[in-house]
Amino acid sequence: MVSVKIYGPGCKRCEATAKLVEEAAALRHVAVSLEKVTDPREIAMAGVMSTPGVAIDGRLVHTGGLPDRKKVEGWFAA
């Protein structure tokens, strides 16, 4: 199972990012554990200066703005 964290205050872009991650993982038949992190202190400690941020298995892979669908699908490529 792949651990995914979405960092952000819960804005529309954060929710859209979470949906993109879920859709891309399902498309690639990858089981994910999705966690939404909204605490400003945790967001800052993760190194996210612009939200939304995305971490896959503890590695920050995206910050700021809605990620491109192809980019998200690439996170789950074999």
Coordinates of N, CA and C in Angstrom, one line a residue:
M1 N 0.8 -1.2 0.0 CA 0.0 0.0 0.0 C 0.9 1.2 0.0
V2 N 0.5 2.2 -0.8 CA 1.3 3.4 -1.0 C 0.7 4.5 0.0
S3 N 1.5 5.1 0.8 CA 1.1 6.2 1.7 C 1.2 7.5 1.0
V4 N 0.0 8.2 1.0 CA -0.1 9.5 0.3 C -0.6 10.6 1.3
K5 N 0.2 11.7 1.4 CA -0.3 12.8 2.3 C -0.5 14.0 1.4
I6 N -1.7 14.6 1.6 CA -2.0 15.9 0.9 C -1.9 17.0 2.0
Y7 N -1.0 17.9 1.8 CA -0.8 19.0 2.7 C -1.5 20.3 2.2
G8 N -2.4 20.8 3.1 CA -3.1 22.0 2.7 C -4.2 22.3 3.7
P9 N -4.8 23.5 3.6 CA -5.8 23.9 4.5 C -7.2 23.3 4.3
G10 N -7.4 22.6 3.2 CA -8.7 22.0 2.9 C -9.4 22.8 1.8
C11 N -8.6 23.6 1.1 CA -9.2 24.4 0.0 C -9.6 23.6 -1.2
K12 N -10.3 24.2 -2.2 CA -10.8 23.5 -3.4 C -9.6 22.8 -4.1
R13 N -8.4 23.5 -4.2 CA -7.3 22.9 -4.9 C -6.8 21.6 -4.2
C14 N -6.8 21.7 -2.8 CA -6.4 20.5 -2.0 C -7.4 19.4 -2.2
E15 N -8.7 19.7 -2.2 CA -9.7 18.6 -2.5 C -9.6 18.0 -3.9
A16 N -9.3 18.9 -4.9 CA -9.2 18.5 -6.2 C -7.9 17.6 -6.4
T17 N -6.9 18.0 -5.7 CA -5.6 17.2 -5.7 C -5.9 15.8 -5.1
A18 N -6.6 15.7 -4.0 CA -6.9 14.4 -3.4 C -7.7 13.6 -4.3
K19 N -8.6 14.2 -5.0 CA -9.5 13.4 -6.0 C -8.6 12.9 -7.1
L20 N -7.7 13.7 -7.7 CA -6.8 13.3 -8.7 C -6.0 12.1 -8.3
V21 N -5.4 12.2 -7.1 CA -4.6 11.1 -6.6 C -5.4 9.8 -6.5
E22 N -6.6 9.9 -5.9 CA -7.4 8.7 -5.8 C -7.8 8.1 -7.2
E23 N -8.1 9.0 -8.2 CA -8.4 8.5 -9.5 C -7.2 7.9 -10.2
A24 N -6.1 8.5 -10.1 CA -4.8 8.0 -10.7 C -4.4 6.7 -10.1
A25 N -4.5 6.5 -8.8 CA -4.2 5.3 -8.1 C -5.1 4.2 -8.6
A26 N -6.4 4.5 -8.7 CA -7.4 3.5 -9.1 C -7.1 3.1 -10.5
L27 N -6.8 4.0 -11.4 CA -6.5 3.7 -12.8 C -5.3 2.8 -12.9
R28 N -4.3 2.9 -12.0 CA -3.1 2.1 -12.0 C -3.3 0.8 -11.1
H29 N -4.4 0.7 -10.5 CA -4.7 -0.4 -9.6 C -3.7 -0.5 -8.5
V30 N -3.5 0.7 -7.9 CA -2.6 0.9 -6.8 C -3.4 1.2 -5.5
A31 N -3.2 0.4 -4.5 CA -3.9 0.7 -3.2 C -3.2 1.8 -2.5
V32 N -3.9 2.8 -2.1 CA -3.3 4.0 -1.4 C -4.0 4.2 0.0
S33 N -3.2 4.7 0.9 CA -3.7 5.2 2.2 C -3.5 6.7 2.1
L34 N -4.7 7.4 2.0 CA -4.7 8.9 1.8 C -4.9 9.6 3.1
E35 N -4.0 10.5 3.4 CA -4.1 11.3 4.6 C -4.1 12.8 4.3
K36 N -5.1 13.6 4.8 CA -5.1 15.0 4.5 C -4.5 15.7 5.8
V37 N -3.5 16.5 5.6 CA -2.8 17.2 6.7 C -3.1 18.6 6.6
T38 N -3.9 19.1 7.6 CA -4.3 20.5 7.6 C -3.7 21.4 8.6
D39 N -2.9 20.8 9.5 CA -2.3 21.6 10.6 C -1.1 22.4 10.0
P40 N -1.2 23.8 10.1 CA -0.1 24.6 9.6 C 1.3 24.3 10.0
R41 N 1.4 23.9 11.2 CA 2.8 23.5 11.8 C 3.3 22.2 11.0
E42 N 2.4 21.2 10.9 CA 2.9 20.0 10.2 C 3.2 20.3 8.7
I43 N 2.4 21.2 8.1 CA 2.6 21.5 6.7 C 4.0 22.2 6.6
A44 N 4.3 23.1 7.4 CA 5.6 23.8 7.4 C 6.7 22.8 7.7
M45 N 6.6 21.9 8.7 CA 7.6 21.0 9.0 C 7.9 20.0 7.9
A46 N 6.9 19.8 7.0 CA 7.1 18.9 5.8 C 7.8 19.6 4.7
G47 N 8.0 20.9 4.9 CA 8.7 21.7 3.8 C 7.8 22.2 2.7
V48 N 6.5 22.2 3.0 CA 5.6 22.7 2.0 C 5.4 24.2 2.3
M49 N 5.8 25.0 1.3 CA 5.7 26.5 1.4 C 4.5 27.0 0.6
S50 N 4.0 26.2 -0.3 CA 2.9 26.6 -1.1 C 2.0 25.4 -1.2
T51 N 0.7 25.5 -0.9 CA -0.2 24.4 -1.0 C -1.0 24.3 -2.3
P52 N -1.5 23.1 -2.6 CA -1.3 21.9 -1.9 C 0.0 21.2 -2.1
G53 N 0.4 20.4 -1.1 CA 1.6 19.7 -1.2 C 1.3 18.2 -1.2
V54 N 2.1 17.4 -1.9 CA 1.8 15.9 -1.9 C 3.1 15.2 -1.6
A55 N 3.0 14.2 -0.7 CA 4.1 13.3 -0.3 C 3.6 11.9 -0.6
I56 N 4.5 11.2 -1.3 CA 4.3 9.8 -1.6 C 5.3 9.0 -0.8
D57 N 4.8 8.1 0.1 CA 5.7 7.3 0.9 C 6.8 8.1 1.6
G58 N 6.4 9.3 2.1 CA 7.3 10.2 2.9 C 8.2 11.1 2.1
R59 N 8.1 11.0 0.7 CA 8.9 11.9 -0.1 C 8.0 13.0 -0.8
L60 N 8.3 14.2 -0.6 CA 7.6 15.3 -1.1 C 7.7 15.4 -2.6
V61 N 6.6 15.2 -3.4 CA 6.7 15.2 -4.8 C 6.1 16.3 -5.5
H62 N 5.3 17.2 -4.8 CA 4.6 18.3 -5.4 C 4.3 19.4 -4.4
T63 N 4.5 20.6 -4.8 CA 4.0 21.7 -3.9 C 3.4 22.8 -4.8
G64 N 2.4 23.5 -4.4 CA 1.8 24.6 -5.0 C 1.0 24.4 -6.3
G65 N -0.2 24.7 -6.2 CA -1.1 24.5 -7.4 C -1.6 23.1 -7.6
L66 N -2.5 23.0 -8.5 CA -3.1 21.7 -8.9 C -2.2 21.0 -9.8
P67 N -1.7 19.8 -9.4 CA -0.8 19.1 -10.3 C -1.5 18.6 -11.6
D68 N -0.7 18.4 -12.6 CA -1.2 17.9 -13.9 C -1.6 16.4 -13.8
R69 N -2.7 16.0 -14.4 CA -3.1 14.6 -14.3 C -2.0 13.7 -14.7
K70 N -1.3 13.9 -15.8 CA -0.2 13.0 -16.2 C 0.9 12.9 -15.2
K71 N 1.2 14.0 -14.5 CA 2.2 14.0 -13.5 C 1.7 13.1 -12.3
V72 N 0.4 13.2 -11.9 CA -0.1 12.4 -10.8 C -0.1 10.9 -11.2
E73 N -0.5 10.6 -12.5 CA -0.5 9.2 -12.9 C 1.0 8.7 -12.9
G74 N 2.0 9.5 -13.2 CA 3.3 9.1 -13.2 C 3.8 8.7 -11.8
W75 N 3.2 9.3 -10.7 CA 3.6 8.9 -9.4 C 3.3 7.4 -9.1
F76 N 2.3 6.9 -9.8 CA 1.9 5.5 -9.5 C 2.3 4.5 -10.6
A77 N 3.2 5.0 -11.5 CA 3.7 4.1 -12.6 C 4.6 3.0 -12.0
A78 N 4.6 1.9 -12.6 CA 5.4 0.7 -12.0 C 6.8 0.9 -12.1

